[in-house]
Structures are given as C-alpha cells and as structure tokens.
PDB file of N, CA, C and O in Angstrom:
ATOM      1  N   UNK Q 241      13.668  -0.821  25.110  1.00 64.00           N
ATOM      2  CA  UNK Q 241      14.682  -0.123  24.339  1.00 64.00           C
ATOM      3  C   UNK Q 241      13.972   0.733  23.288  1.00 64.00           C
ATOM      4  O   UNK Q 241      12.917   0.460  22.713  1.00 64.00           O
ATOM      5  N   UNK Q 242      14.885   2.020  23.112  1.00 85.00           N
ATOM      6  CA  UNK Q 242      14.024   2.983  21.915  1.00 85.00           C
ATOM      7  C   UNK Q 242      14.891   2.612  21.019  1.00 85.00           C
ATOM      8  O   UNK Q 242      15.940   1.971  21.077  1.00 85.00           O
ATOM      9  N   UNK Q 243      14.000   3.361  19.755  1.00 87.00           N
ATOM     10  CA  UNK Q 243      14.448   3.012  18.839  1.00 87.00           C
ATOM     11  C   UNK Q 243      15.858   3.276  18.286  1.00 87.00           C
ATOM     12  O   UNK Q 243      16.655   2.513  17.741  1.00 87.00           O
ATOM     13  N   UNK Q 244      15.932   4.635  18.599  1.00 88.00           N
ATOM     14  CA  UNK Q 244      17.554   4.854  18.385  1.00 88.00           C
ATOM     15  C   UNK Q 244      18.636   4.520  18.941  1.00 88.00           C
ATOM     16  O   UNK Q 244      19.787   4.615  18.516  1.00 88.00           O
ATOM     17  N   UNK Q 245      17.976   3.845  20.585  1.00 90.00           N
ATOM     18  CA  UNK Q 245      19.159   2.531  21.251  1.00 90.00           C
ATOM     19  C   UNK Q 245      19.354   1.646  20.714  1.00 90.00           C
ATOM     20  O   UNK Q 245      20.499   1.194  20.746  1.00 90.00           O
ATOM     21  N   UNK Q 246      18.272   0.944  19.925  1.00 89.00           N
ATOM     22  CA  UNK Q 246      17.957   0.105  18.937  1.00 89.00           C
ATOM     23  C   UNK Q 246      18.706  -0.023  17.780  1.00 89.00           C
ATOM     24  O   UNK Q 246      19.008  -1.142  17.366  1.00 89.00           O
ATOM     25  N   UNK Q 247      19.000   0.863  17.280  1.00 90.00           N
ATOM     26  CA  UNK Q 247      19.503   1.654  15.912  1.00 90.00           C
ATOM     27  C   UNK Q 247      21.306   1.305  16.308  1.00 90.00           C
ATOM     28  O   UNK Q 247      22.108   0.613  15.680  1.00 90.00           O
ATOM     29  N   UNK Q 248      21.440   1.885  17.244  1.00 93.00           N
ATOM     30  CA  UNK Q 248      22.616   2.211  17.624  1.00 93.00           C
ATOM     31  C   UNK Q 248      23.348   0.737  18.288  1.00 93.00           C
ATOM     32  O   UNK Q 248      24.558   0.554  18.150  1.00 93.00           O
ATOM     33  N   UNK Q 249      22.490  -0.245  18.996  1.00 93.00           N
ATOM     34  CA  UNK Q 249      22.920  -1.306  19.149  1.00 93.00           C
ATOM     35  C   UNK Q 249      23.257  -2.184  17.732  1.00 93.00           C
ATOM     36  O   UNK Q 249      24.056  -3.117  17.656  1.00 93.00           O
ATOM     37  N   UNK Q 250      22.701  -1.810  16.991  1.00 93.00           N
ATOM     38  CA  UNK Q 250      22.774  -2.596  15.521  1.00 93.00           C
ATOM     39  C   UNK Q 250      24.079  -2.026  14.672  1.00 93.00           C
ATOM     40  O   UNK Q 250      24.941  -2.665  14.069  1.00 93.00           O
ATOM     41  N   UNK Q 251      23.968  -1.048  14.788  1.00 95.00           N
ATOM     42  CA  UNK Q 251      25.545  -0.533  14.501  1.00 95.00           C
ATOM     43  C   UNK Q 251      26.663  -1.349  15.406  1.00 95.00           C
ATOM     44  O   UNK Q 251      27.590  -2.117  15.148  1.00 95.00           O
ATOM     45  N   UNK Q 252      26.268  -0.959  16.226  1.00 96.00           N
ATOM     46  CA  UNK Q 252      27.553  -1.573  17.113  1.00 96.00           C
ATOM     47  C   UNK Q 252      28.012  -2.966  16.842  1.00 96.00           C
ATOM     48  O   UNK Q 252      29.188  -3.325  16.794  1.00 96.00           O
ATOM     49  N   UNK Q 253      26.691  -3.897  16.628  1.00 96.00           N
ATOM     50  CA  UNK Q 253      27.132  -5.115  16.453  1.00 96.00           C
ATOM     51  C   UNK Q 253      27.935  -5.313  15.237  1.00 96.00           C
ATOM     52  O   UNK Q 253      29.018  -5.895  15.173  1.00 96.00           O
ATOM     53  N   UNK Q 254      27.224  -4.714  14.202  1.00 95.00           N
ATOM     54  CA  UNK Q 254      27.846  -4.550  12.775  1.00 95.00           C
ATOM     55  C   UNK Q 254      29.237  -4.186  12.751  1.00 95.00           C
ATOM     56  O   UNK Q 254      30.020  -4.895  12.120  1.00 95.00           O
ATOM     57  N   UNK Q 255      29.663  -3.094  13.405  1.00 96.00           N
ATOM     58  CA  UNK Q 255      30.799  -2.313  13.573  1.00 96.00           C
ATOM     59  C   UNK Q 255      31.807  -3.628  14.159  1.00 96.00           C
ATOM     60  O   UNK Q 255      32.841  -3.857  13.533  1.00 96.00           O
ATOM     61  N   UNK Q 256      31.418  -4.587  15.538  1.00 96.00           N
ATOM     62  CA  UNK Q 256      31.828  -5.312  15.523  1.00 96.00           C
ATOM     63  C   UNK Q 256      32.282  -6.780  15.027  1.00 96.00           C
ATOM     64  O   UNK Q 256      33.184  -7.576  15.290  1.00 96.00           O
ATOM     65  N   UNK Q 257      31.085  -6.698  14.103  1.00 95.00           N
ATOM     66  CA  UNK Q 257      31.177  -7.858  12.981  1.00 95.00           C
ATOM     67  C   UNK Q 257      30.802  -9.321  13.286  1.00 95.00           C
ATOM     68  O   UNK Q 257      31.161 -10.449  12.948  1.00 95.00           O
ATOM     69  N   UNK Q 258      29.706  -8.610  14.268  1.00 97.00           N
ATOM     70  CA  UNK Q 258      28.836  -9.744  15.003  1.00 97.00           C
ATOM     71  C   UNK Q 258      27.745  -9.621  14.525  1.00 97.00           C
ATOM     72  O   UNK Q 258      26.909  -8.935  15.112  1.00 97.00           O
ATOM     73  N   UNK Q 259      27.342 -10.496  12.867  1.00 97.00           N
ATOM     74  CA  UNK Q 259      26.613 -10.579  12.345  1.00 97.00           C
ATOM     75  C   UNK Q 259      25.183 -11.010  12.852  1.00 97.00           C
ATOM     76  O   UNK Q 259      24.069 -10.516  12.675  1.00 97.00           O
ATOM     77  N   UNK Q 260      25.804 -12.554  13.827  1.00 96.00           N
ATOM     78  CA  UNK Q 260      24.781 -13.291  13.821  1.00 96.00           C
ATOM     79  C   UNK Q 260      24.017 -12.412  15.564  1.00 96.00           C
ATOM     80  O   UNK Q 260      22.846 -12.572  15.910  1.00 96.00           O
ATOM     81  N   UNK Q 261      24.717 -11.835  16.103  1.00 96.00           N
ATOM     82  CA  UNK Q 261      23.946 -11.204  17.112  1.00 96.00           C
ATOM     83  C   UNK Q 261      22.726 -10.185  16.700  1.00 96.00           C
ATOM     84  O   UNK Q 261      21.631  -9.934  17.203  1.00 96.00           O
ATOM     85  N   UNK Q 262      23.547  -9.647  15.365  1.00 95.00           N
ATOM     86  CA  UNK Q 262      22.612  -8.659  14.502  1.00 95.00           C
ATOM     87  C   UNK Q 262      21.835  -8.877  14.380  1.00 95.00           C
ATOM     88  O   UNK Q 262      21.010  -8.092  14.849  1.00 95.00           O
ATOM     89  N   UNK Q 263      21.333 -10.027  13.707  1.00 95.00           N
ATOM     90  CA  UNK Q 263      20.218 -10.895  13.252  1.00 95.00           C
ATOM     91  C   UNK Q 263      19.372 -10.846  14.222  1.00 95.00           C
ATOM     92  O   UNK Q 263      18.344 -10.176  14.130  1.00 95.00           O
ATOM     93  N   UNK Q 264      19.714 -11.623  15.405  1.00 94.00           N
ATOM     94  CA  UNK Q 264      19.177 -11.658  16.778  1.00 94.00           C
ATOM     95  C   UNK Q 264      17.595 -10.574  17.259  1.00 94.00           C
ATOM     96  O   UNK Q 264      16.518 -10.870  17.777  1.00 94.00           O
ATOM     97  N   UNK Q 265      18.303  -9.043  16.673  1.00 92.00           N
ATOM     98  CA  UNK Q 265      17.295  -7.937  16.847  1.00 92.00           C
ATOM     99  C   UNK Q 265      16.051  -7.616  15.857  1.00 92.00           C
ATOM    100  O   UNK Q 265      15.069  -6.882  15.975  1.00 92.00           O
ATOM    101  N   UNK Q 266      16.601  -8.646  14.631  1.00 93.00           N
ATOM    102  CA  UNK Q 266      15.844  -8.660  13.588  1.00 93.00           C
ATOM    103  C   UNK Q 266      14.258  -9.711  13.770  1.00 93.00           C
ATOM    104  O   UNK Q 266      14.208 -10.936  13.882  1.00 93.00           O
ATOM    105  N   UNK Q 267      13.621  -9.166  13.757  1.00 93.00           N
ATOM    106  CA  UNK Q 267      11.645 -10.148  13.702  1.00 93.00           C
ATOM    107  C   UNK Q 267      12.478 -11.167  12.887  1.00 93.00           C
ATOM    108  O   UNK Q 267      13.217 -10.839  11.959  1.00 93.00           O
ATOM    109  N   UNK Q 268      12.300 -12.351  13.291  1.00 93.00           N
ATOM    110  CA  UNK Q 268      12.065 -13.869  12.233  1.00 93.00           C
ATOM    111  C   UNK Q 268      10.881 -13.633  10.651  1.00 93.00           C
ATOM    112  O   UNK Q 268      10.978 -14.197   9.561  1.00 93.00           O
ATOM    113  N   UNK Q 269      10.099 -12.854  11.001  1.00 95.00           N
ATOM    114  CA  UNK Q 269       9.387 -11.833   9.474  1.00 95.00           C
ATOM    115  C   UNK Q 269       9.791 -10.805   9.324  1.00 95.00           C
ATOM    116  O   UNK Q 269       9.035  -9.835   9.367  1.00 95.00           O
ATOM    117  N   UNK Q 270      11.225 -10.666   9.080  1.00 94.00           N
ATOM    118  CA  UNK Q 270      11.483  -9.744   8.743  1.00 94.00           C
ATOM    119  C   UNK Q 270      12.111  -9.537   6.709  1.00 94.00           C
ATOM    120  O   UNK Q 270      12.816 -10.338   6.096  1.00 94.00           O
ATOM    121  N   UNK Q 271      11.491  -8.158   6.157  1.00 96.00           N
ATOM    122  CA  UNK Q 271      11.492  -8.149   4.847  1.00 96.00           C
ATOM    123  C   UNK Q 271      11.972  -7.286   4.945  1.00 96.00           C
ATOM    124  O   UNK Q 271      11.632  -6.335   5.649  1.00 96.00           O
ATOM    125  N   UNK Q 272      13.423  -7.430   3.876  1.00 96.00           N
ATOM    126  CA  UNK Q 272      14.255  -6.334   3.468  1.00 96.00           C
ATOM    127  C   UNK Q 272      13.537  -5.977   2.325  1.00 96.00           C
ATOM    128  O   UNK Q 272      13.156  -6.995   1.746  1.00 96.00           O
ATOM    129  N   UNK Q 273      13.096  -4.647   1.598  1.00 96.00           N
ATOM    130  CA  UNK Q 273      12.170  -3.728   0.646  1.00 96.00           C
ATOM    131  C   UNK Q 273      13.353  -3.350  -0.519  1.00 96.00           C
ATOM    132  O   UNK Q 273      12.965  -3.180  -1.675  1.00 96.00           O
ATOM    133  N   UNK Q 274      14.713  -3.230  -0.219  1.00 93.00           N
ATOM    134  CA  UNK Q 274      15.389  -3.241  -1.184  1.00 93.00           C
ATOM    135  C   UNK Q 274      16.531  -4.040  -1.470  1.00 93.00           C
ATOM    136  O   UNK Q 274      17.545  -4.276  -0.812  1.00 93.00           O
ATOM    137  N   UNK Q 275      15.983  -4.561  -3.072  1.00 91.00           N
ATOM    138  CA  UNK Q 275      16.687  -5.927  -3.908  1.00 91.00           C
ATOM    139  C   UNK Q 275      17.983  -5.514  -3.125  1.00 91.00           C
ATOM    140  O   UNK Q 275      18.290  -4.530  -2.452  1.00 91.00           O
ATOM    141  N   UNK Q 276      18.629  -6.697  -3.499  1.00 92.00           N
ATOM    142  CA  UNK Q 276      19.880  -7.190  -3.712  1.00 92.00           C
ATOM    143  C   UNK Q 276      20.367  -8.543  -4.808  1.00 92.00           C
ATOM    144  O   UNK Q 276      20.796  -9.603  -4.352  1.00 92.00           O
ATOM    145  N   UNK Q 277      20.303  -8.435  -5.415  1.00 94.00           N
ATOM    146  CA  UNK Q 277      20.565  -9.520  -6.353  1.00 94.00           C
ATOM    147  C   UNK Q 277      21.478 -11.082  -5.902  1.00 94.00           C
ATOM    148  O   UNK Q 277      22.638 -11.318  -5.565  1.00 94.00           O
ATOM    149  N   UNK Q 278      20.441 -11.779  -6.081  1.00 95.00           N
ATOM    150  CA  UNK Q 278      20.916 -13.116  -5.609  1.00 95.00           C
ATOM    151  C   UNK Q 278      20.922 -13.447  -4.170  1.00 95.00           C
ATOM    152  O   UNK Q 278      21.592 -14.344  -3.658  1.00 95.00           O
ATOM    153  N   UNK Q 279      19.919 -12.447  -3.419  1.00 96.00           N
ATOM    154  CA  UNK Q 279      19.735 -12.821  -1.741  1.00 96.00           C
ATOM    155  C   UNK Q 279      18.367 -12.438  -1.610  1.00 96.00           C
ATOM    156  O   UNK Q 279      17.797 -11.427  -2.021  1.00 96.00           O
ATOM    157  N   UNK Q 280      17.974 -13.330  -1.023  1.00 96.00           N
ATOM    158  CA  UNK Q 280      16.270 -13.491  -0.476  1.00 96.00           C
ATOM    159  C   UNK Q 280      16.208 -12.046  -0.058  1.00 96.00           C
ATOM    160  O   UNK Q 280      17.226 -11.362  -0.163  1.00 96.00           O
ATOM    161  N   UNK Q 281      14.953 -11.466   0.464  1.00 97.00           N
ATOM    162  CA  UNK Q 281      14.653 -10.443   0.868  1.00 97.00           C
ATOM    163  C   UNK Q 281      14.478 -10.732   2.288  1.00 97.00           C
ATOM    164  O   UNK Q 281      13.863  -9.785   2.778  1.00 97.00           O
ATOM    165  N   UNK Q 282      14.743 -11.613   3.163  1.00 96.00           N
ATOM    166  CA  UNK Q 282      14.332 -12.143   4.604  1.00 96.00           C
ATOM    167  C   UNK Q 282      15.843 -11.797   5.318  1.00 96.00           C
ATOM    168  O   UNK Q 282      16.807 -11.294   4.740  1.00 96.00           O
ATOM    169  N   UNK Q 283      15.763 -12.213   6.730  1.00 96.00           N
ATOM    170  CA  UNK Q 283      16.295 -11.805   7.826  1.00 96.00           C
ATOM    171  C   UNK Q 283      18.077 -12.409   7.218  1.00 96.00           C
ATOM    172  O   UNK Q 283      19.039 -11.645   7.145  1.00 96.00           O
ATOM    173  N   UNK Q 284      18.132 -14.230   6.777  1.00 96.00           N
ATOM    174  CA  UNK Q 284      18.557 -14.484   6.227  1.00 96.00           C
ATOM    175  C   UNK Q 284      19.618 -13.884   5.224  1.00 96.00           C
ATOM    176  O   UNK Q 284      20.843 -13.968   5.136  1.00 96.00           O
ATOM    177  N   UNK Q 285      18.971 -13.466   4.755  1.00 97.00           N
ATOM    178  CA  UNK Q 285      19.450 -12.690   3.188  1.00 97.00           C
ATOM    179  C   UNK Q 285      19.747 -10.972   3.735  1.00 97.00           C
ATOM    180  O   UNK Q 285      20.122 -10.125   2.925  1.00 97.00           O
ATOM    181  N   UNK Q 286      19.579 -10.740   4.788  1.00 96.00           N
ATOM    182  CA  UNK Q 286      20.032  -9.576   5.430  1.00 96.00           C
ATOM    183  C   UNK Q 286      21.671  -9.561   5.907  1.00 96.00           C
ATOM    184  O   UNK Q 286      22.739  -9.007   5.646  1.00 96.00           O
ATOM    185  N   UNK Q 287      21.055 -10.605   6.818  1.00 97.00           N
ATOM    186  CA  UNK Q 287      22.819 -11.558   7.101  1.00 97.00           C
ATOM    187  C   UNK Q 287      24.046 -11.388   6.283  1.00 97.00           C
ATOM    188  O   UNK Q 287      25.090 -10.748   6.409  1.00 97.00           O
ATOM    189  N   UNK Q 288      23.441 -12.356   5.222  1.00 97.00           N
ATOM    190  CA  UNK Q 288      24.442 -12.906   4.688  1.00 97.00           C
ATOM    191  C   UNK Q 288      25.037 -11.828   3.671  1.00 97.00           C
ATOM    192  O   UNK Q 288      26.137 -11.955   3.131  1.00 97.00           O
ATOM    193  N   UNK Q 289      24.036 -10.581   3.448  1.00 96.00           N
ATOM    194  CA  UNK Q 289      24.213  -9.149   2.755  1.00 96.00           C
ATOM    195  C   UNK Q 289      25.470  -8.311   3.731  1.00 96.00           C
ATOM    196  O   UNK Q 289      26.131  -7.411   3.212  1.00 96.00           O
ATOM    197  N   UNK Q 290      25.659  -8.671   4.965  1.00 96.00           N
ATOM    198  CA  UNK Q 290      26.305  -7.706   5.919  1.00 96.00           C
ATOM    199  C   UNK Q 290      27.352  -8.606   6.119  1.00 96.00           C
ATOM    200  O   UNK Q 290      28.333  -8.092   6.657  1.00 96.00           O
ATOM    201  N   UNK Q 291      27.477 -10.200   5.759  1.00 97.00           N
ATOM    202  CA  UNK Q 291      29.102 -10.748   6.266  1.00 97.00           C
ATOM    203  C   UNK Q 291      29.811 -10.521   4.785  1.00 97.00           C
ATOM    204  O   UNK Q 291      31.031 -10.531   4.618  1.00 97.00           O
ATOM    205  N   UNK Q 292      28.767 -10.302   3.675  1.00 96.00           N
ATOM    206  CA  UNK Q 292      29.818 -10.287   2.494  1.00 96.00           C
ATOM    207  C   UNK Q 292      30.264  -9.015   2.713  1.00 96.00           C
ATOM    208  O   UNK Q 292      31.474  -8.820   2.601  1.00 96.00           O
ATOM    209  N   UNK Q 293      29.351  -7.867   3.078  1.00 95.00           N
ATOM    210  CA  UNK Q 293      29.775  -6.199   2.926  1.00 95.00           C
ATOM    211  C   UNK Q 293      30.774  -6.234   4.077  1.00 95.00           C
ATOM    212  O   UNK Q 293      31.437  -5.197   4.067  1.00 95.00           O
ATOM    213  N   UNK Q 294      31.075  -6.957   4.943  1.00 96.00           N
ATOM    214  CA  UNK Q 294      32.439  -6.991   5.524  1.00 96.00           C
ATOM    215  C   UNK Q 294      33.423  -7.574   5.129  1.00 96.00           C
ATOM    216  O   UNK Q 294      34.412  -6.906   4.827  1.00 96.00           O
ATOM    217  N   UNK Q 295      33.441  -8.999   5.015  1.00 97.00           N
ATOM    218  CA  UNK Q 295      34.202  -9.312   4.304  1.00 97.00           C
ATOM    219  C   UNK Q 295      34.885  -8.262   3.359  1.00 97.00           C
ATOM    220  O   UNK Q 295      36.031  -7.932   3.665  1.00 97.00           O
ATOM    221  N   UNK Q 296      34.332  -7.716   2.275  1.00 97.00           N
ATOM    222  CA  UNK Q 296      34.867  -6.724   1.204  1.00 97.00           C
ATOM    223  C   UNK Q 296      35.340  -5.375   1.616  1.00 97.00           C
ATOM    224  O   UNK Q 296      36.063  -4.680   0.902  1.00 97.00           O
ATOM    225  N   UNK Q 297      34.812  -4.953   3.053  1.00 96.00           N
ATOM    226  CA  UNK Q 297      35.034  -3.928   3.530  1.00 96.00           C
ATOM    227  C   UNK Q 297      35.380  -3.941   5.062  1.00 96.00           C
ATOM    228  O   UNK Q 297      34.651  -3.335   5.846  1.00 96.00           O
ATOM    229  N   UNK Q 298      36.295  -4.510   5.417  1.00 94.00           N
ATOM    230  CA  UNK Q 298      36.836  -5.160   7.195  1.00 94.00           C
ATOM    231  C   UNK Q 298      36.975  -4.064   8.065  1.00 94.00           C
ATOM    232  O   UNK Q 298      37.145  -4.168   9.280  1.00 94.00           O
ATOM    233  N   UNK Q 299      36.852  -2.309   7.009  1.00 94.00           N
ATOM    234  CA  UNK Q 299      37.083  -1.695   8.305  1.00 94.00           C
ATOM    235  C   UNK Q 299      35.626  -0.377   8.320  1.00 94.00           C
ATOM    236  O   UNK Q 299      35.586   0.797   8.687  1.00 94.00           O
ATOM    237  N   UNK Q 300      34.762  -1.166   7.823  1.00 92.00           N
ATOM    238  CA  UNK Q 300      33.687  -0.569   7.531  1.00 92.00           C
ATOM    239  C   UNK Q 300      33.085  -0.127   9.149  1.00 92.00           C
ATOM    240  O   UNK Q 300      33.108  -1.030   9.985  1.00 92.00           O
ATOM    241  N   UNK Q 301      32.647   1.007   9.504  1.00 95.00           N
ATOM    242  CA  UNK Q 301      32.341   1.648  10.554  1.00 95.00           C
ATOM    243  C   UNK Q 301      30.998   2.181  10.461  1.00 95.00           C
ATOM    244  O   UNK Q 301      30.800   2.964   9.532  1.00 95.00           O
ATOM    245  N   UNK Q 302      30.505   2.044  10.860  1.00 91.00           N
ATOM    246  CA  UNK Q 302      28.531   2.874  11.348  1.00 91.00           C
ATOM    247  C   UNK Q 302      28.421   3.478  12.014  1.00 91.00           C
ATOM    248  O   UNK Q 302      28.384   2.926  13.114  1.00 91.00           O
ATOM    249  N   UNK Q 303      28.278   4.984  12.059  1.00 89.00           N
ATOM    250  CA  UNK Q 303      27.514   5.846  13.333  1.00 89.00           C
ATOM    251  C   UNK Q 303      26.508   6.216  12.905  1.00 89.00           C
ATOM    252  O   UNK Q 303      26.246   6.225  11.702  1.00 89.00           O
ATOM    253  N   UNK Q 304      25.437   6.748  14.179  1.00 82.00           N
ATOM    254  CA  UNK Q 304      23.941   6.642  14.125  1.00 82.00           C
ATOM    255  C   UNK Q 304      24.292   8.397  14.228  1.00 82.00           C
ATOM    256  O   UNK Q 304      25.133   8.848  15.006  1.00 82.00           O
ATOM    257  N   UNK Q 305      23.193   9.530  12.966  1.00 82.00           N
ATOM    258  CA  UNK Q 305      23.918  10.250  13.574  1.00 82.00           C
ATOM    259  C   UNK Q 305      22.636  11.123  13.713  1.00 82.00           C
ATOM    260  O   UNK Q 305      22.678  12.188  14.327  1.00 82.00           O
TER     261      UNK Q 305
END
C-alpha cells in the first residue's frame, strides 16, 4: 500500500469511527510530535485523542485532498 492509500484508509476509518482499526495501521512505536495535554504522546494517546475528537464532534468528516 502507498502512502496516500494509506492516508486515505486512515481517514476512512476515522470518518467511520473505527478508532481501534485506526490504531491497527499505526507502528506499536509510534510518537505523536505534537502535545496534547493530558495524553501520552504514543499510539495509545493517539486513540484515545480521536474517540474524544468524536465523541465532541460525531459528524466530523476527513478527506485526503
């Protein structure tokens, strides 16, 4: 897979609000580079950054463009 299939599968999951599949594409070392306050910088803390930003936002949409 390239990268922008890549890109674009990750949207999709997001879009669908299939967090934990998200994760799935993510390296187990994977480091998020920008804070978020009160969430690890790991794959983890990526997660749990994208079920709250749904939660708060249910009709939040991603295109790769």
């Amino acid at each position: 897979m390239d990268h922008a299939s890549t890109l674009r599968r990750l949207y999709d999951l997001l879009n669908a609000g299939d967090v934990d599949r998200f994760g799935e594409l993510l390296a187990d070392d994977f480091v998020e580079h920008e804070e978020t306050p009160g969430l690890a910088p790991t794959k983890e803390g990526v997660k749990e950054f994208f079920r709250m930003y749904l939660a708060a936002f249910p009709d939040l949409r991603m295109s790769a463009e």
